[in-house]
CSV table of C-alpha atoms in Angstrom, one decimal:
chain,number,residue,atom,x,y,z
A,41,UNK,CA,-29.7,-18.1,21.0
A,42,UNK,CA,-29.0,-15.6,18.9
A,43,UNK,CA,-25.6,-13.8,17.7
A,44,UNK,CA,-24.4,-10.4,19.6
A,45,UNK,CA,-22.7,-7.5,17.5
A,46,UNK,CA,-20.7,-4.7,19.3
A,47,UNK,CA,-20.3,-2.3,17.6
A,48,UNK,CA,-17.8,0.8,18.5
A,49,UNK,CA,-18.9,4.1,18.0
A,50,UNK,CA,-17.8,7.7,18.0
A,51,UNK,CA,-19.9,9.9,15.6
A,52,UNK,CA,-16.8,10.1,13.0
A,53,UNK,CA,-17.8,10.0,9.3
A,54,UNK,CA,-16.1,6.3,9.4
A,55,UNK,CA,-17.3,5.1,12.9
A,56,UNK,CA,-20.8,5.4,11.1
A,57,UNK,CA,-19.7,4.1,8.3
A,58,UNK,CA,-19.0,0.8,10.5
A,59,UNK,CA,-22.0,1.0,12.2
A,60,UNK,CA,-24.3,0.8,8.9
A,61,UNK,CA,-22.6,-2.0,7.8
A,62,UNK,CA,-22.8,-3.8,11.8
A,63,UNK,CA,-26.1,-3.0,11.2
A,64,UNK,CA,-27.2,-4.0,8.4
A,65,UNK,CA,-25.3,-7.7,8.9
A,66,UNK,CA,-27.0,-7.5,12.9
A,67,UNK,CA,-30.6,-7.7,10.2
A,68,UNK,CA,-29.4,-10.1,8.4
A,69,UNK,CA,-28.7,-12.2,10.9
A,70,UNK,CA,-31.5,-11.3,13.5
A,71,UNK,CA,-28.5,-10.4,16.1
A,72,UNK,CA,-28.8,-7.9,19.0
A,73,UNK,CA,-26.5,-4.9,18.7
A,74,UNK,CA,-24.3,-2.7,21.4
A,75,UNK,CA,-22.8,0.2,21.0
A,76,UNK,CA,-19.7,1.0,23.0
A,77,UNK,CA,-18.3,4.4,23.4
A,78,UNK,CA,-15.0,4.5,25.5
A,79,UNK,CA,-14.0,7.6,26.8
A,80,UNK,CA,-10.3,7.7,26.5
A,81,UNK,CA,-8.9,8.3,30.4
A,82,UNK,CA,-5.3,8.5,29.3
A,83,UNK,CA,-5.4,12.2,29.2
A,84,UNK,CA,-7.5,13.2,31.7
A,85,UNK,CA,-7.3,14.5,35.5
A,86,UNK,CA,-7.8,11.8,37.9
A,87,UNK,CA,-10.5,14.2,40.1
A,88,UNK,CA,-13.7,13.0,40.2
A,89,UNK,CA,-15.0,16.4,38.5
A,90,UNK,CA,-13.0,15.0,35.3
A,91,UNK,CA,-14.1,11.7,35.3
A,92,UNK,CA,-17.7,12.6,35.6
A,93,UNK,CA,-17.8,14.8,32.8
A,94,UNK,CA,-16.0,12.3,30.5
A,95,UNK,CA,-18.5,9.7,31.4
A,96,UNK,CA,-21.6,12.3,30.8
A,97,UNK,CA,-19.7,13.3,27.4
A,98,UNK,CA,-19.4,9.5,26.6
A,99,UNK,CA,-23.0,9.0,27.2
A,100,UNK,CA,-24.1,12.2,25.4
A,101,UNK,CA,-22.1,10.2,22.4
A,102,UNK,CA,-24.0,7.1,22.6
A,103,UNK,CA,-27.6,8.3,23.0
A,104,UNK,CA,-26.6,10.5,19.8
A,105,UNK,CA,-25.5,6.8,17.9
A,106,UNK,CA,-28.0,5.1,19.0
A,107,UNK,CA,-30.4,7.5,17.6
A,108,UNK,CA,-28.6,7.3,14.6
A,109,UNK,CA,-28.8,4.0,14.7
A,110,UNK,CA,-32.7,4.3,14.5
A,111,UNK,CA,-32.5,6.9,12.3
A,112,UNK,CA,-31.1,3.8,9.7
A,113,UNK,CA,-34.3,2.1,9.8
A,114,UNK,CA,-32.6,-0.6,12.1
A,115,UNK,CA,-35.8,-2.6,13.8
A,116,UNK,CA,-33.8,-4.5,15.6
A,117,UNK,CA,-32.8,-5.0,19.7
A,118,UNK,CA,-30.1,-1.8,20.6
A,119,UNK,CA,-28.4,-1.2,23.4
A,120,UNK,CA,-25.4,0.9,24.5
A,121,UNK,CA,-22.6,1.1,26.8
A,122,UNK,CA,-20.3,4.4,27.9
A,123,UNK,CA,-17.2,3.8,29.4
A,124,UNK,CA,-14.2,6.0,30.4
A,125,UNK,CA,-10.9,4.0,30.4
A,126,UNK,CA,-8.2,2.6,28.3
A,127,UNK,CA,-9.8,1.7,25.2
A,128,UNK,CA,-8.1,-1.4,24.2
A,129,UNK,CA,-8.7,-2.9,27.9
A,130,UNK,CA,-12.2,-2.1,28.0
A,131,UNK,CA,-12.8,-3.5,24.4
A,132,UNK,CA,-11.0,-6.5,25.2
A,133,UNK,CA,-13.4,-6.9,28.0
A,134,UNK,CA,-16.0,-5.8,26.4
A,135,UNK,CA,-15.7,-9.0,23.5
A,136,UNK,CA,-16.0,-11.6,26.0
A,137,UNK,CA,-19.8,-11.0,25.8
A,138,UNK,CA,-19.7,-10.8,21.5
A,139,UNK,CA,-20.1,-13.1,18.6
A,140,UNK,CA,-18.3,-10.0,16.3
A,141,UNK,CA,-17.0,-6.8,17.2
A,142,UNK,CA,-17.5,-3.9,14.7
A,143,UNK,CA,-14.7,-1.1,14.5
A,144,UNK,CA,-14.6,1.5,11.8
A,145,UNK,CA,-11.1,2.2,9.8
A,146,UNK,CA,-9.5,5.2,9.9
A,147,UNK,CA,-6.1,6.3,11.3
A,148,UNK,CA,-6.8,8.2,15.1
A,149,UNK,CA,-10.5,10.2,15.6
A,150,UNK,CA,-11.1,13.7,16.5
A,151,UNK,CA,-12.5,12.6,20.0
A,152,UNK,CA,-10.7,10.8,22.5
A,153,UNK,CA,-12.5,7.8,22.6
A,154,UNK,CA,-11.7,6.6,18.9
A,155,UNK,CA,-9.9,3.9,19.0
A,156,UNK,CA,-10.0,2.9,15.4
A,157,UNK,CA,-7.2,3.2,12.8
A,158,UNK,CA,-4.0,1.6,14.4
A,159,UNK,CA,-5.7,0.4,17.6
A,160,UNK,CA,-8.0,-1.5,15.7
A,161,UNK,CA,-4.4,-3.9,14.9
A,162,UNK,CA,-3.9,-4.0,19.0
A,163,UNK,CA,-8.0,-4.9,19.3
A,164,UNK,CA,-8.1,-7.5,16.5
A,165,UNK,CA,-4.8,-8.9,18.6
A,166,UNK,CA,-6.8,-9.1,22.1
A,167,UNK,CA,-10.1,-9.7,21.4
A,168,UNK,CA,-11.8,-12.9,22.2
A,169,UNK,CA,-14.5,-12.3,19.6
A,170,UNK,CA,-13.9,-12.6,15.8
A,171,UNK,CA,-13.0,-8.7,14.4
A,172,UNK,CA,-14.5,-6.9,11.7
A,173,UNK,CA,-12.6,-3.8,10.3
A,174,UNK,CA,-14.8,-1.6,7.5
A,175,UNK,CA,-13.7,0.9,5.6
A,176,UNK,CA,-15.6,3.1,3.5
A,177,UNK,CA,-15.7,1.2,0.1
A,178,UNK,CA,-18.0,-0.3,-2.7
A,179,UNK,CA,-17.9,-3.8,-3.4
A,180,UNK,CA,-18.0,-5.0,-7.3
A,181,UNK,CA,-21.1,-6.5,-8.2
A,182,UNK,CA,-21.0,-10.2,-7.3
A,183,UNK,CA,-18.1,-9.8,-5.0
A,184,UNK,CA,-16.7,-12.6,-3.5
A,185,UNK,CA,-15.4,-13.3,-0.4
A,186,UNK,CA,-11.5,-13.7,0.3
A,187,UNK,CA,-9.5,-15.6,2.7
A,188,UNK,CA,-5.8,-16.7,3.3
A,189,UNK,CA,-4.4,-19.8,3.2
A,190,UNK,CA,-1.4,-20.9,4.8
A,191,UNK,CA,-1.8,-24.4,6.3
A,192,UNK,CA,-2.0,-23.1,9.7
A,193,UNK,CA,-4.3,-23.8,12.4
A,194,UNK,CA,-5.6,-20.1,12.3
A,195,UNK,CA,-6.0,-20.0,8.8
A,196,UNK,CA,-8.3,-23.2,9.1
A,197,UNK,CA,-10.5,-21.0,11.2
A,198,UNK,CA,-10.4,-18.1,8.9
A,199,UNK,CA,-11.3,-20.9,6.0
A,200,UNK,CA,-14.4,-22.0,8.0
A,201,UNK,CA,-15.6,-18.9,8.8
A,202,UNK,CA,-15.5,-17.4,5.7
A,203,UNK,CA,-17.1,-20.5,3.8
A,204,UNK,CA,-20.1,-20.1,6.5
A,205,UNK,CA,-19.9,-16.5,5.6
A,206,UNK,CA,-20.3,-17.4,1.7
A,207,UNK,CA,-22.3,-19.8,2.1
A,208,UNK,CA,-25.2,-17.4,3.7
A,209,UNK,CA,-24.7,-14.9,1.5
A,210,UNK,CA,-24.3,-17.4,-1.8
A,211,UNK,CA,-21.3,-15.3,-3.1
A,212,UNK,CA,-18.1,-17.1,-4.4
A,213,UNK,CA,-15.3,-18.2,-1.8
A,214,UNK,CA,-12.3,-17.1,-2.8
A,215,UNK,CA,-9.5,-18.6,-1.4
A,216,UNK,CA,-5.7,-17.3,-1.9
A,217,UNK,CA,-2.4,-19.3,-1.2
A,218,UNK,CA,0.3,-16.6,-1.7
A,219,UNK,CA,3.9,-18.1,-1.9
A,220,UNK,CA,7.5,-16.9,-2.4
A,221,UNK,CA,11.0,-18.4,-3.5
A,222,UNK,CA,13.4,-17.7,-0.4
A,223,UNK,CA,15.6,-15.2,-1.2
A,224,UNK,CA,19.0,-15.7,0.4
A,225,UNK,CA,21.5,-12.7,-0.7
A,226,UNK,CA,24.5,-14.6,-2.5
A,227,UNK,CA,22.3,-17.8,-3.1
A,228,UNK,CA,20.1,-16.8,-5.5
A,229,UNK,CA,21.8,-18.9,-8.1
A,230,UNK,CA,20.7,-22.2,-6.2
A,231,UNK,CA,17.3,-21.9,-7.3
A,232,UNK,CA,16.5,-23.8,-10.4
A,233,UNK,CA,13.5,-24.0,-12.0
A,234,UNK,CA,13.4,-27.8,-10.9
A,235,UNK,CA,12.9,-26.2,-7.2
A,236,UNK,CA,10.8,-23.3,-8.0
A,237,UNK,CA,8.5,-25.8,-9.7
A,238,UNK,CA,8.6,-28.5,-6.3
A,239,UNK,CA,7.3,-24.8,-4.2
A,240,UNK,CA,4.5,-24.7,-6.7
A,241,UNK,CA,3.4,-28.2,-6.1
A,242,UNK,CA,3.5,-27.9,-2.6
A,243,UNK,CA,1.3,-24.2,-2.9
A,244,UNK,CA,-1.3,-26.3,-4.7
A,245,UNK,CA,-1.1,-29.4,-2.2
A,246,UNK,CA,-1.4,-26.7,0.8
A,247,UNK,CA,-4.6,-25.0,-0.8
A,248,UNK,CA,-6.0,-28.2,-1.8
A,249,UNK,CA,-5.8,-29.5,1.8
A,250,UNK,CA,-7.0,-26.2,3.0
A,251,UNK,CA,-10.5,-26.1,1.0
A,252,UNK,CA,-10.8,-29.9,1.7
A,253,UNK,CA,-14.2,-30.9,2.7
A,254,UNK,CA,-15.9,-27.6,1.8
A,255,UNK,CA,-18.1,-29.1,-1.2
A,256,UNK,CA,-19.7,-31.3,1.1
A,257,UNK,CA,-20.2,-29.7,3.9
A,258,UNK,CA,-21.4,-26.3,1.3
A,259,UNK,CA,-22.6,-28.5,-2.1
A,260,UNK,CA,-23.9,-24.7,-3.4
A,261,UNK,CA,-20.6,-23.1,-2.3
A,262,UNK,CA,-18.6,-22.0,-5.5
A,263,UNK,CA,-14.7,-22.3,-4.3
A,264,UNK,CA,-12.0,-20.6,-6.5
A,265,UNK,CA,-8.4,-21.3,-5.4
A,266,UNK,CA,-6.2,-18.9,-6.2
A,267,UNK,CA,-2.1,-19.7,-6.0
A,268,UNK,CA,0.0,-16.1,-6.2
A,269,UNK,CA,3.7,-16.2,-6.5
A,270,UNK,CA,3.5,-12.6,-4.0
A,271,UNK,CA,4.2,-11.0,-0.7
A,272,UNK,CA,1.1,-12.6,1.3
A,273,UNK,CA,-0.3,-9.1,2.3
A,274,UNK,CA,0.0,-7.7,-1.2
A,275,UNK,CA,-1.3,-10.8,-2.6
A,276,UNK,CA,-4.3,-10.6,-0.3
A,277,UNK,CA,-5.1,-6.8,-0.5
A,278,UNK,CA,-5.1,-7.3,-4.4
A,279,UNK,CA,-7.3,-10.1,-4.5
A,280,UNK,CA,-9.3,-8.2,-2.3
A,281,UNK,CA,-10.2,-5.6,-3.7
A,282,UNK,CA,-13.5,-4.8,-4.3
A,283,UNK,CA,-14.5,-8.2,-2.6
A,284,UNK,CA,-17.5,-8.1,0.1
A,285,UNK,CA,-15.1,-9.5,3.0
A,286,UNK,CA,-11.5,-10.4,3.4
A,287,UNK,CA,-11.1,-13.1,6.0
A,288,UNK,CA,-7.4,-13.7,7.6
A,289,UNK,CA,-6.7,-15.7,11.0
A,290,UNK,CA,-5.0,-14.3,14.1
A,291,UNK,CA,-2.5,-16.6,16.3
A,292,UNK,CA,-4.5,-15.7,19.4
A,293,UNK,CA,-4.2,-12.9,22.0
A,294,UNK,CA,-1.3,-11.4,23.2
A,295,UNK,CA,0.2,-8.0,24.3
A,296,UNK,CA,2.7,-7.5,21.3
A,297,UNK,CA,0.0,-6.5,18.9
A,298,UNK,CA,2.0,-7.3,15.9
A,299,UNK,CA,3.7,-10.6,16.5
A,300,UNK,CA,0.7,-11.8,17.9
A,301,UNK,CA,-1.6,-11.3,15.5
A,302,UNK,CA,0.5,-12.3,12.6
A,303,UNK,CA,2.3,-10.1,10.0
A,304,UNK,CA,-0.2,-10.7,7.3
A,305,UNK,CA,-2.8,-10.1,9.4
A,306,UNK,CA,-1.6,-6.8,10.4
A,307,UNK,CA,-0.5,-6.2,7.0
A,308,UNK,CA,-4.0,-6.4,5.6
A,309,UNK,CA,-5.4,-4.5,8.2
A,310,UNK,CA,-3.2,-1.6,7.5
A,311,UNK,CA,-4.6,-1.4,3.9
A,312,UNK,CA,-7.8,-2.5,4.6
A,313,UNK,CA,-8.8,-3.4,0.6
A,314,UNK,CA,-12.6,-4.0,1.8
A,315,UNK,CA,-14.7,-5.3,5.1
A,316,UNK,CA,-11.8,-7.2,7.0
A,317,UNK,CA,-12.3,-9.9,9.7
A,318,UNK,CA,-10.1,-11.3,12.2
A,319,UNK,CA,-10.8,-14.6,13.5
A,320,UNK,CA,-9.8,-16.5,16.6
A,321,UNK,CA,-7.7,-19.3,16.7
């Protein structure tokens, strides 16, 4: 059976700029694409006048993207969906029937159905689908692809889908274990180097545990294990940049946005160094 790709459209510079890329992987991959406008409702008058016109506006939108779509030389299966709701609830919905869902980065839209920028955080948190969050940049040539490590059960997913990810497209894994001293005010003078050195030993343990297996199950995958004394989001969005993909893991859904998807995940999307994708724990 193969893979579905939702893709979320608005006709913004960066909503296309997402759906080229959605696209272009959708080829690669021989997937089937939607496109999902959703008319924001949060503004409008309940009467039915309203509504209808917001839904005829929404579907004015898509048949222009899908045409654009076309216009892309995509040859693959299209199809599209115009909504008028809340847009986080009806993307939420919306991933239950997705293998990856496609949002384009940029802070707010000039229509009301972007829900990009800051609500991509809040959609990567509810989703049930793995996330992917492009921005408009250029990847170096022979990019790798990133991914954070922390020992956690969602970075273990984030590890195996970016392998798989590498693996396909035979660039270097790159995987990043980003690690700080704790800094108590007062106590900084209880750190010797003696202790300092036992949190580097465990950084290298942690990463080494979480890139075990990967050279059998990927003999051609090319691994490089980076350790960072850094922030974990500044660690990441460096390493990042100019890679074909970041991968980071989310916790799982929830309605607080932030402490559900995990600091460093929001982090990263808030600076959004390259392609970013969310996975599901």
């Amino acid at each position: 059976m193969s893979e579905k790709y939702i893709i979320g459209v608005d006709g913004s510079e960066q909503s296309r700029v997402a759906l080229a890329w959605g696209l272009a992987r959708a080829t690669e991959r021989g997937a089937s694409v939607e496109l999902l406008h959703v008319a924001d409702d949060s503004f409008l008058s309940e009467s039915v006048a309203f509504l209808s016109e917001a839904q005829q506006a929404s579907q004015q939108m898509l048949q222009t993207e899908c045409e654009y779509a076309k216009s892309l030389g995509f040859t693959g299966e299209v199809s599209g969906t115009a909504v008028v709701g809340h847009p986080i609830a009806e993307v939420e919905e919306a991933s239950k029937r997705a293998d990856l869902l496609v949002l384009g980065a940029h802070q707010g839209g000039r229509l009301a159905g972007s829900f990009f920028g800051t609500r991509a955080v809040k959609v990567a948190a509810v989703a049930h689908c793995p996330v992917a969050v492009v921005p408009e940049t250029d990847p170096a040539p022979n990019a790798g692809i990133v991914v954070g490590i922390d020992g956690s059960e969602a970075a273990r997913h984030a590890i195996a889908y970016a392998a798989k990810e590498a693996s396909r497209r035979r660039l270097p894994l790159i995987a990043v274990y980003a690690w700080m001293p704790p800094l108590t005010p007062g106590l900084e003078y209880l750190w010797s180097e003696e202790l300092v050195e036992s949190q580097r030993t465990a950084a290298e343990e942690a990463i080494a545990i979480g890139t075990a297996g990967l050279a059998s199950e990927y003999p051609d995958l090319e691994v490089r294990r980076e350790i960072v004394q850094a922030p974990p989001v500044a660690a990441l969005v460096q390493a990042a940049e100019g890679a074909e993909m970041l991968v980071v893991g989310s916790r799982g859904r929830g309605g607080i946005s932030r402490l559900l998807l995990g600091s460093v995940s929001h982090g990263v999307l808030q600076a959004l160094p390259c392609p970013t994708v969310v996975t599901r724990g």
